[in-house]
PDB file of C-alpha atoms and ligand atoms in Angstrom:
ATOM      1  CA  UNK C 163       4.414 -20.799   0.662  1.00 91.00           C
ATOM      2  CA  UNK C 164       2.737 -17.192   0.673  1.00 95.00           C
ATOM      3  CA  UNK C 165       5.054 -15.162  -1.504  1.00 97.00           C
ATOM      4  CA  UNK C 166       3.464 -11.825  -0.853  1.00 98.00           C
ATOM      5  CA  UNK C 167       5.690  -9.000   0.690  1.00 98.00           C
ATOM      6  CA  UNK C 168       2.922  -8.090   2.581  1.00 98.00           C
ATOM      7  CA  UNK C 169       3.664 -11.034   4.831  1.00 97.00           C
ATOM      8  CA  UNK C 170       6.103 -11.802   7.370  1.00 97.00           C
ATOM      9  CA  UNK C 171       8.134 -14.003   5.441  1.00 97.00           C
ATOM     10  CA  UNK C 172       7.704 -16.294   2.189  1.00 97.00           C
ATOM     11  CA  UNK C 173       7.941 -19.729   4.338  1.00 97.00           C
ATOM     12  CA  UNK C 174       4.537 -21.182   5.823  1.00 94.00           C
ATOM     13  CA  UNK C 175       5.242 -23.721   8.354  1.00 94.00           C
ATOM     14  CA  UNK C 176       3.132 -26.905   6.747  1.00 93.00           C
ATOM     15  CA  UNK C 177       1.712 -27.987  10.457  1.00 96.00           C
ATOM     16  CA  UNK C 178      -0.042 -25.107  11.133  1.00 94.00           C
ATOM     17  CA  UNK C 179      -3.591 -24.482  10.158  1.00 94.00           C
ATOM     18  CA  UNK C 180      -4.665 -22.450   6.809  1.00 89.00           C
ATOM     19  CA  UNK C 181      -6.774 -20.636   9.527  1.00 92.00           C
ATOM     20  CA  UNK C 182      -3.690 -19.283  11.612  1.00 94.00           C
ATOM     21  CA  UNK C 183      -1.494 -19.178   8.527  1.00 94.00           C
ATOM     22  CA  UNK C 184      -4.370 -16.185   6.913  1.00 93.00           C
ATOM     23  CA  UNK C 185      -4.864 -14.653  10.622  1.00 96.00           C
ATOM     24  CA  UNK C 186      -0.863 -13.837  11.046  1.00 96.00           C
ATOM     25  CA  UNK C 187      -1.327 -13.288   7.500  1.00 96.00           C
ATOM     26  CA  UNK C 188      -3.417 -10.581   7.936  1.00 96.00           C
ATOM     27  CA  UNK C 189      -1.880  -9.156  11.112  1.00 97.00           C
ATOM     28  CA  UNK C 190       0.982  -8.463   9.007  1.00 97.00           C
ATOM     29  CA  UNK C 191      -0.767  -6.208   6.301  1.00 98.00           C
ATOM     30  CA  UNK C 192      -3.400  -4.709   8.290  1.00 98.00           C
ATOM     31  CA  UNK C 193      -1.798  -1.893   9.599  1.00 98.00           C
ATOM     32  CA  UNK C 194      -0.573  -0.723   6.345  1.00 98.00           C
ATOM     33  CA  UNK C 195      -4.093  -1.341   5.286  1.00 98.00           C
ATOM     34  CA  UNK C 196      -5.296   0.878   8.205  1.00 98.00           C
ATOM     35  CA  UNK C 197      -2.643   3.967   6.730  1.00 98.00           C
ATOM     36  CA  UNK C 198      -4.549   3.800   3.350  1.00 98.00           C
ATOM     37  CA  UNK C 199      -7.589   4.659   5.061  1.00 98.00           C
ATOM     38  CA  UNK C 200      -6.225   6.887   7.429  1.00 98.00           C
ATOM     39  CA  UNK C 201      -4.205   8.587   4.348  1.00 98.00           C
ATOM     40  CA  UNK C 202      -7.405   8.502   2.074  1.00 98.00           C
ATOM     41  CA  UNK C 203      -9.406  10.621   5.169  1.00 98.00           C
ATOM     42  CA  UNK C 204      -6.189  12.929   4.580  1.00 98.00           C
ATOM     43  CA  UNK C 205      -7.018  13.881   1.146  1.00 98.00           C
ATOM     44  CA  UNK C 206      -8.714  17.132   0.814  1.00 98.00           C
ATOM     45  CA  UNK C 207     -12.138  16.327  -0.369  1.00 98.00           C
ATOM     46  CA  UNK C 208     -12.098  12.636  -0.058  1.00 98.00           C
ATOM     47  CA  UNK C 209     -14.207  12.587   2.748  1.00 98.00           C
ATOM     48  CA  UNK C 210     -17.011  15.156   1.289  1.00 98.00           C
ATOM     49  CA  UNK C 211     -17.626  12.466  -1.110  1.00 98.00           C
ATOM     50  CA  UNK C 212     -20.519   9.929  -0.423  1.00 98.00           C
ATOM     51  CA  UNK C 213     -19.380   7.107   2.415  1.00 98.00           C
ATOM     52  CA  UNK C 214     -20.343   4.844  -0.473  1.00 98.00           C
ATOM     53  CA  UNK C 215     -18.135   6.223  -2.954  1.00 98.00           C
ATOM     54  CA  UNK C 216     -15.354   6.399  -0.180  1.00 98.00           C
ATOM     55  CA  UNK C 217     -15.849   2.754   0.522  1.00 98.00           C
ATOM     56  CA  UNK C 218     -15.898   1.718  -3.136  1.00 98.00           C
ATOM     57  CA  UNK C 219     -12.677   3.872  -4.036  1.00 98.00           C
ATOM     58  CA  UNK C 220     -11.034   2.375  -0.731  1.00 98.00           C
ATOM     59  CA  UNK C 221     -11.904  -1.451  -2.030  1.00 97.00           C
ATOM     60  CA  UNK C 222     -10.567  -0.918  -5.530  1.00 97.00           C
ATOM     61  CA  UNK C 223      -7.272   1.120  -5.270  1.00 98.00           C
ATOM     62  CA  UNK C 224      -5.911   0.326  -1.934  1.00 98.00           C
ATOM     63  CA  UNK C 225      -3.758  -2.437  -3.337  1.00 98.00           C
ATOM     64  CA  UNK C 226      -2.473   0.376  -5.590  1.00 98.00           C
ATOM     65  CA  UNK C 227      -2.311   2.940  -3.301  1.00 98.00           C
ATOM     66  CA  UNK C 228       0.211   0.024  -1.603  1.00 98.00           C
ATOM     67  CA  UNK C 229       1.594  -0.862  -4.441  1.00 98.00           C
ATOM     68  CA  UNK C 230       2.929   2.766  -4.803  1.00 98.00           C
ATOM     69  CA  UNK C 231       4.019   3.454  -1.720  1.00 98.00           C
ATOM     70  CA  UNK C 232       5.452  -0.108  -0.773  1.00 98.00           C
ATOM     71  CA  UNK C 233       7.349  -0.138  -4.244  1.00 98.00           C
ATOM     72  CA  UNK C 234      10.624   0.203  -2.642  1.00 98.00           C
ATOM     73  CA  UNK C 235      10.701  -3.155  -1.269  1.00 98.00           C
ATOM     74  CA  UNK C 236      11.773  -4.273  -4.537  1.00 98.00           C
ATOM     75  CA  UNK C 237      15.761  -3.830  -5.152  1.00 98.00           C
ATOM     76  CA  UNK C 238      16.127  -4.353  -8.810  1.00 95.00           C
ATOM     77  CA  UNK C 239      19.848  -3.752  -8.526  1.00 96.00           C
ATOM     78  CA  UNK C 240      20.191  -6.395  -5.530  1.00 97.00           C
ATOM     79  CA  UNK C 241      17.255  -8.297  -7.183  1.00 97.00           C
ATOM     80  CA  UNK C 242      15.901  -8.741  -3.561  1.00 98.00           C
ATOM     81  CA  UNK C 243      12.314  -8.051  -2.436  1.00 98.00           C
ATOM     82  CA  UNK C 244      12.716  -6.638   1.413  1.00 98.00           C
ATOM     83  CA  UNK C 245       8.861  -8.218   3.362  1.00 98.00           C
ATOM     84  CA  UNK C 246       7.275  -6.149   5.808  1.00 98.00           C
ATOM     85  CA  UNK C 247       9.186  -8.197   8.746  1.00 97.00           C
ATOM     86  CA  UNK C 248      12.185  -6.380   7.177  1.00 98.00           C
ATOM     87  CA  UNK C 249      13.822  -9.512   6.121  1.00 98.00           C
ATOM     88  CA  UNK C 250      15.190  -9.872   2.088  1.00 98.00           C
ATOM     89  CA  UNK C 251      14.689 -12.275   0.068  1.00 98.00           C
ATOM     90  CA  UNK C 252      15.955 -12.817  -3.521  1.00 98.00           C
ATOM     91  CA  UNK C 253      14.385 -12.729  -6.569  1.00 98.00           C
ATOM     92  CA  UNK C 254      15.497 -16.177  -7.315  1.00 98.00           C
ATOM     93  CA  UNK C 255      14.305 -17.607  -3.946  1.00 98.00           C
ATOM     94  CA  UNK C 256      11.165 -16.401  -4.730  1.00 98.00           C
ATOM     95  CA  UNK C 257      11.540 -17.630  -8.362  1.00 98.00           C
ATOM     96  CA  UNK C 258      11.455 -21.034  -6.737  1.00 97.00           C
ATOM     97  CA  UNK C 259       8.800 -20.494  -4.092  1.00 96.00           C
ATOM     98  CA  UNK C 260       6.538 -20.022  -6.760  1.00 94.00           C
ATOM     99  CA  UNK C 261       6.279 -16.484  -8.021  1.00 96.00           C
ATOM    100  CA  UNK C 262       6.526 -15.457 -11.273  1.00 94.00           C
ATOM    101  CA  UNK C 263       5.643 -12.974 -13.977  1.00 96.00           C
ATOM    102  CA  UNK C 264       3.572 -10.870 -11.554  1.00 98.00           C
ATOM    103  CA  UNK C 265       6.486 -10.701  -9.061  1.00 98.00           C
ATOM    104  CA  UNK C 266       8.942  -9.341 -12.598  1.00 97.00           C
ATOM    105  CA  UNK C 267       5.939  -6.940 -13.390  1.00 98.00           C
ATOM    106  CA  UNK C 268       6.084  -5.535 -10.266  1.00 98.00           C
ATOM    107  CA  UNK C 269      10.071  -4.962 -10.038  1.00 98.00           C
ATOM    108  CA  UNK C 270       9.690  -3.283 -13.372  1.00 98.00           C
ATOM    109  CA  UNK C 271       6.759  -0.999 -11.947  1.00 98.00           C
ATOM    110  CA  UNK C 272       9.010   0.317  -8.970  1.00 98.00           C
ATOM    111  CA  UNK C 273      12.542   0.477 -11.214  1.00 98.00           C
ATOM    112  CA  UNK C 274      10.323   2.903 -13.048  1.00 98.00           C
ATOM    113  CA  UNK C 275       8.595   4.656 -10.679  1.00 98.00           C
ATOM    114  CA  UNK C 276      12.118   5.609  -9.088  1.00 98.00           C
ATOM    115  CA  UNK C 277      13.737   6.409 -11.661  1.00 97.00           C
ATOM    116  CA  UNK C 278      11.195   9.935 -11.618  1.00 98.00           C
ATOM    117  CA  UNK C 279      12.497  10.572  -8.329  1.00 97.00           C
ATOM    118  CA  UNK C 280       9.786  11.758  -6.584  1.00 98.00           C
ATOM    119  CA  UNK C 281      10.333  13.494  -2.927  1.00 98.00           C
ATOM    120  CA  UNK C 282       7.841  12.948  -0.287  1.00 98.00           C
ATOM    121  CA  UNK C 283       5.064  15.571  -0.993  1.00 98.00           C
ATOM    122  CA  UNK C 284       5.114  14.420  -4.737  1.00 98.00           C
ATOM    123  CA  UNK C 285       4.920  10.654  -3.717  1.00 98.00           C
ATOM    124  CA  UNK C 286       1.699  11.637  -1.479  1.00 98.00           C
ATOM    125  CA  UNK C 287      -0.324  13.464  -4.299  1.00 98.00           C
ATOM    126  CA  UNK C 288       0.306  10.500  -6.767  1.00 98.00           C
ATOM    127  CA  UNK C 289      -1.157   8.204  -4.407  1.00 98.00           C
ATOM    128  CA  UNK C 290      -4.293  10.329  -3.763  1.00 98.00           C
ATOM    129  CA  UNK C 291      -4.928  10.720  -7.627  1.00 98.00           C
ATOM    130  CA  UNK C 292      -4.301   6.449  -7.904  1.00 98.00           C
ATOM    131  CA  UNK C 293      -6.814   6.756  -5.246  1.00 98.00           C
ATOM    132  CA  UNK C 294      -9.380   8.624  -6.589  1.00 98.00           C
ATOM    133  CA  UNK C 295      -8.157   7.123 -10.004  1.00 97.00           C
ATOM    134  CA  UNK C 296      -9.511   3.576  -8.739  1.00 95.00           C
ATOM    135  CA  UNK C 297     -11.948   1.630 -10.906  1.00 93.00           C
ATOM    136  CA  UNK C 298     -15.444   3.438 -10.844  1.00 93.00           C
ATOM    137  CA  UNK C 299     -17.956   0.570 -10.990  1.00 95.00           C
ATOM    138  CA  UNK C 300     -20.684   1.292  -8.468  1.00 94.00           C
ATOM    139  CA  UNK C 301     -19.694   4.654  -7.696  1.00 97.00           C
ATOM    140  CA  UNK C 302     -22.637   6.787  -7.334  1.00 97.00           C
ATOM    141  CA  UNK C 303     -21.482  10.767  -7.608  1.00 98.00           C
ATOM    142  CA  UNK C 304     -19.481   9.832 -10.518  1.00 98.00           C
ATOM    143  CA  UNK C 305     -19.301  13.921 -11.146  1.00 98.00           C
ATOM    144  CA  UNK C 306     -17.851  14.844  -7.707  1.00 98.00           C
ATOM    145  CA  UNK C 307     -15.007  12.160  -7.870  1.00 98.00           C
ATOM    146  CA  UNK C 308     -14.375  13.332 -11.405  1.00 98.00           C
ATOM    147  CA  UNK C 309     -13.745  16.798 -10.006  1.00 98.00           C
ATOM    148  CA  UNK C 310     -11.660  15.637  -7.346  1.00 98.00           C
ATOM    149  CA  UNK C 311      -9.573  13.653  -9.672  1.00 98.00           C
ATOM    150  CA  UNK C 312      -9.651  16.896 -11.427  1.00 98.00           C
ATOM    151  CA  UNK C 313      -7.990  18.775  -8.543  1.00 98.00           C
ATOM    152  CA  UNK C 314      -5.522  15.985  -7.459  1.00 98.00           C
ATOM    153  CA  UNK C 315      -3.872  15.793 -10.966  1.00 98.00           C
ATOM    154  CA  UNK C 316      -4.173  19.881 -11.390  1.00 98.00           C
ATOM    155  CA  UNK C 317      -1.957  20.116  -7.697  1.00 98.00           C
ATOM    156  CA  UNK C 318       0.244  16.853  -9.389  1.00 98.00           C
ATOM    157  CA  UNK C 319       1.127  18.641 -12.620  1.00 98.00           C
ATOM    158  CA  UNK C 320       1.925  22.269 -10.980  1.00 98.00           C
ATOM    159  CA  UNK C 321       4.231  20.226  -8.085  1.00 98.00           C
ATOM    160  CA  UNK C 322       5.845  18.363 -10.862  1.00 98.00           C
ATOM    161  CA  UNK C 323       6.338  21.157 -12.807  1.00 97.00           C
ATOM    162  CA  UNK C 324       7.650  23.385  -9.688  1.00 97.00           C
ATOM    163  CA  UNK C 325      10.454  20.733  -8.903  1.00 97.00           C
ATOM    164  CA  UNK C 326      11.351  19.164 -11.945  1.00 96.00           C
ATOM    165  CA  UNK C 327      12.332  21.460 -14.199  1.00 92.00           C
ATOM    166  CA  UNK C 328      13.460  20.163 -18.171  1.00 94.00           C
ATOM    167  CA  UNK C 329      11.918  17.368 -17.550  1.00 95.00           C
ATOM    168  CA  UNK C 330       8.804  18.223 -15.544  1.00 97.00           C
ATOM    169  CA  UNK C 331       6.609  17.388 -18.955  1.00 96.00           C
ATOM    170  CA  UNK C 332       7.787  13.920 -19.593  1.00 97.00           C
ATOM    171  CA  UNK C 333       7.680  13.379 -15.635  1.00 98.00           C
ATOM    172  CA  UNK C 334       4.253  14.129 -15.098  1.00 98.00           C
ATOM    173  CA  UNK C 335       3.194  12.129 -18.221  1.00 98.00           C
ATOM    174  CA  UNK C 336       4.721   9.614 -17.248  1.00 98.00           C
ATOM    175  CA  UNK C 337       3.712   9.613 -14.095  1.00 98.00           C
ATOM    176  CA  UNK C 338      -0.338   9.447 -15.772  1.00 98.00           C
ATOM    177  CA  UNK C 339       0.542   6.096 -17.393  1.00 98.00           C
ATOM    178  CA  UNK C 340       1.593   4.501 -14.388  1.00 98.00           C
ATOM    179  CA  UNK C 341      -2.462   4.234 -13.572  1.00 98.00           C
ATOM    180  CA  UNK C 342      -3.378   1.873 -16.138  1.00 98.00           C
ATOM    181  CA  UNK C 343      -0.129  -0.116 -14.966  1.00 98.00           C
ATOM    182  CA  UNK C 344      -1.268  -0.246 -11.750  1.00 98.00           C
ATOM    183  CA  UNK C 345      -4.654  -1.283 -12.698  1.00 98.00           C
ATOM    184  CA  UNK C 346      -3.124  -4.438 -14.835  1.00 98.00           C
ATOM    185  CA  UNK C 347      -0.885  -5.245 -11.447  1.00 98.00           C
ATOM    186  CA  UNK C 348      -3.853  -4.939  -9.252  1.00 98.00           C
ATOM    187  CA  UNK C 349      -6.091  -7.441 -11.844  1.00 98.00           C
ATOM    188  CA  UNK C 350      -2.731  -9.847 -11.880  1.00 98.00           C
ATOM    189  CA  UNK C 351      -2.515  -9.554  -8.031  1.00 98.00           C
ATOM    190  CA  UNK C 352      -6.277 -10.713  -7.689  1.00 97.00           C
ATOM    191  CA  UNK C 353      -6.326 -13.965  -9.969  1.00 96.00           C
ATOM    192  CA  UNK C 354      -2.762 -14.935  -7.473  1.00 95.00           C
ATOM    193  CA  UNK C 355      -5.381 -13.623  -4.728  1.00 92.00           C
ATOM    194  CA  UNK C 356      -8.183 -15.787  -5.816  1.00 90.00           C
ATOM    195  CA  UNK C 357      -6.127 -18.964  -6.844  1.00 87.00           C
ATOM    196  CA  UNK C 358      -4.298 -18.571  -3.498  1.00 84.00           C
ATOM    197  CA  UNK C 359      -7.670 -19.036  -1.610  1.00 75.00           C
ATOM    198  CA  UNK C 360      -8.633 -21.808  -3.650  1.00 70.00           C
ATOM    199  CA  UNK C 361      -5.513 -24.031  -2.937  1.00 70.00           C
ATOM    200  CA  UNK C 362      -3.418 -22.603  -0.432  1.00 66.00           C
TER     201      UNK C 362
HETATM  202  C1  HEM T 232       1.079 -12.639  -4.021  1.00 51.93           C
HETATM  203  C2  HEM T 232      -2.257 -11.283  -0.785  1.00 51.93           C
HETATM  204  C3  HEM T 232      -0.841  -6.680  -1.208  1.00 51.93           C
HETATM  205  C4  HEM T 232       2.952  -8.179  -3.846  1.00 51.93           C
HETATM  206  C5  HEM T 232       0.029 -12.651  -3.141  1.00 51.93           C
HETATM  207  C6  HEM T 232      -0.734 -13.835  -2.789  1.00 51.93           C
HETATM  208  C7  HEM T 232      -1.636 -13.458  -1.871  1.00 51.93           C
HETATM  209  C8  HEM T 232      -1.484 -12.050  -1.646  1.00 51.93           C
HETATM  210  C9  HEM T 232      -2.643 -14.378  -1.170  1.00 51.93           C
HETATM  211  C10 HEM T 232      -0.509 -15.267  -3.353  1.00 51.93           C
HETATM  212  C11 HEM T 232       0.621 -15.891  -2.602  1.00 51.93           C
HETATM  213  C12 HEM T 232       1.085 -17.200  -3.177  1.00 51.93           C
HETATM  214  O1  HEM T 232       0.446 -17.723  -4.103  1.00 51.93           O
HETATM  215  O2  HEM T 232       2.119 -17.695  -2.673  1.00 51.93           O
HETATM  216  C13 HEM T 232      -2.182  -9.912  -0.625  1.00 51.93           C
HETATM  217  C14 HEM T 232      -3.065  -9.120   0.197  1.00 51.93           C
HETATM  218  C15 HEM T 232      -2.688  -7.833   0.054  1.00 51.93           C
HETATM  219  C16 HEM T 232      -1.532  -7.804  -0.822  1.00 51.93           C
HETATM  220  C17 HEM T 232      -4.225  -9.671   1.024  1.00 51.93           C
HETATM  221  C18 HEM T 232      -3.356  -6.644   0.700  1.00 51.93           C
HETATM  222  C19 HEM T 232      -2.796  -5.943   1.607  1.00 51.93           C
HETATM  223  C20 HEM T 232       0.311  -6.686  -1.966  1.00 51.93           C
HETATM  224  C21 HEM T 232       1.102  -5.520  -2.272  1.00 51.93           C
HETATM  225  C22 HEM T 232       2.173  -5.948  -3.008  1.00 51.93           C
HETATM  226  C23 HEM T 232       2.054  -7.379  -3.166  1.00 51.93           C
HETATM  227  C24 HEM T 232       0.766  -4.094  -1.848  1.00 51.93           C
HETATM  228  C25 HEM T 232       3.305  -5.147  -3.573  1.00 51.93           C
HETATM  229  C26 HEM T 232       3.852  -4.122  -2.962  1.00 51.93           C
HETATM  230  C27 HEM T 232       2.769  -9.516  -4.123  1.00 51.93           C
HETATM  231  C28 HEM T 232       3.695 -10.321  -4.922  1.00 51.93           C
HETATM  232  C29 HEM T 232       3.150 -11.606  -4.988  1.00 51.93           C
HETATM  233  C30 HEM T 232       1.905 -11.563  -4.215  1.00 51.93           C
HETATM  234  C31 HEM T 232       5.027  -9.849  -5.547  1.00 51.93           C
HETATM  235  C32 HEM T 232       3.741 -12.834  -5.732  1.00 51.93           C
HETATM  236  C33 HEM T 232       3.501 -12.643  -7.216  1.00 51.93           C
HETATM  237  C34 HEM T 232       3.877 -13.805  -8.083  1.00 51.93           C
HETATM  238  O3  HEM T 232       3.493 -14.947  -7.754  1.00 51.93           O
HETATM  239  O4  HEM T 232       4.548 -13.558  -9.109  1.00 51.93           O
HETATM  240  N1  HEM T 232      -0.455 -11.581  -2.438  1.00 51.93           N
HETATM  241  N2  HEM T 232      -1.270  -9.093  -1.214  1.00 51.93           N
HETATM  242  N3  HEM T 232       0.917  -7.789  -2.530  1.00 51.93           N
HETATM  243  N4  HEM T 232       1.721 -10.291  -3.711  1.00 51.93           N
HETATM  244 FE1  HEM T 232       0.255  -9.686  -2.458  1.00 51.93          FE
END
């Protein structure tokens, strides 16, 4: 089994080889891989930074950059998760594929993150401060990421606080403590990663 929404479909046919299996694999999530790149080259100031620092950023948060906007797969009221293919799957069929408390962590993360009830425009800045918000090991101009994080979360709070009214405060704060969540889900998501490759 490969019970990653990011594939086709949970099922791995048993004759075919681990090769083809990771090549469809990675046909699948490629081209939302692709959008993260093209999305980070969007961001006002991303691309000023050093092509290192762009690479490194890239590496560490575009599982949470995916996370965030892919989040809606997961139906906790249906307790389905949709795959890229567009076909649904539920929880429990998972369940028994093999997935566990990463695959709960995960429906909690987007119950949450819609319950703020972000539009569009809102949605886009939060994934360009998770992007710049990605872990900084090896980054070299530590001061001009810092300032573009800086900027991102400035243009977050002042959108937040434009459409949400009463509740823009607790919004945006909340909205902050998603990043260490999404840090924990991208760790949890790399040990499945790693033991994946190991014995597929
Ligand atoms: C599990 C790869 C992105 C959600 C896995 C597994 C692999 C994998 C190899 C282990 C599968 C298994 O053991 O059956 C990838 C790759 C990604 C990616 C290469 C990069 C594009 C994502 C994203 C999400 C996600 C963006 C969420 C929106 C999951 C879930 C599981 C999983 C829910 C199962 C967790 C569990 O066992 O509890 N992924 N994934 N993955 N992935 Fe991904």
């Amino acid at each position: 089994h490969l019970v990653c929404p990011m594939n086709s479909s949970p099922y791995v046919d048993p004759c075919k080889p681990s090769q083809q299996v990771w090549e469809e694999f990675s046909q699948s999530f490629t081209p939302a891989v692709r959008d993260v790149v093209d999305f980070a080259k969007s961001i006002p100031g991303f691309r000023d930074l050093p092509e290192h620092d762009q690479v490194g950023l890239l590496k560490a948060g575009t599982f949470e950059v995916l996370m965030v906007r892919f989040a809606s797969l997961f139906n906790v009221v249906e307790r389905t998760v949709t795959f890229l293919s567009g076909k649904r799957y539920s929880l429990d069929t998972l369940r028994s594929l093999g997935a566990g408390e990463l695959l709960n962590s995960m429906c909690e993360f987007s119950e949450k993150l819609a319950a703020l009830r972000l539009d569009s425009d809102e949605m886009r800045l939060f994934m360009a401060v998770v992007l710049v918000s990605a872990d900084r090991s090896g980054i070299q101009d530590l001061s001009s990421v810092e300032a573009l994080q800086d900027q991102l979360i400035r243009g977050l709070r002042n959108l937040v606080i434009h459409n949400h009214g009463e509740e823009s405060a607790t919004t945006f704060t909340k909205l902050l403590l998603k990043l260490p969540e999404l840090r924990s889900l991208n760790n949890m998501h790399s040990e499945e990663l790693l033991t994946f490759k190991v014995h597929p």
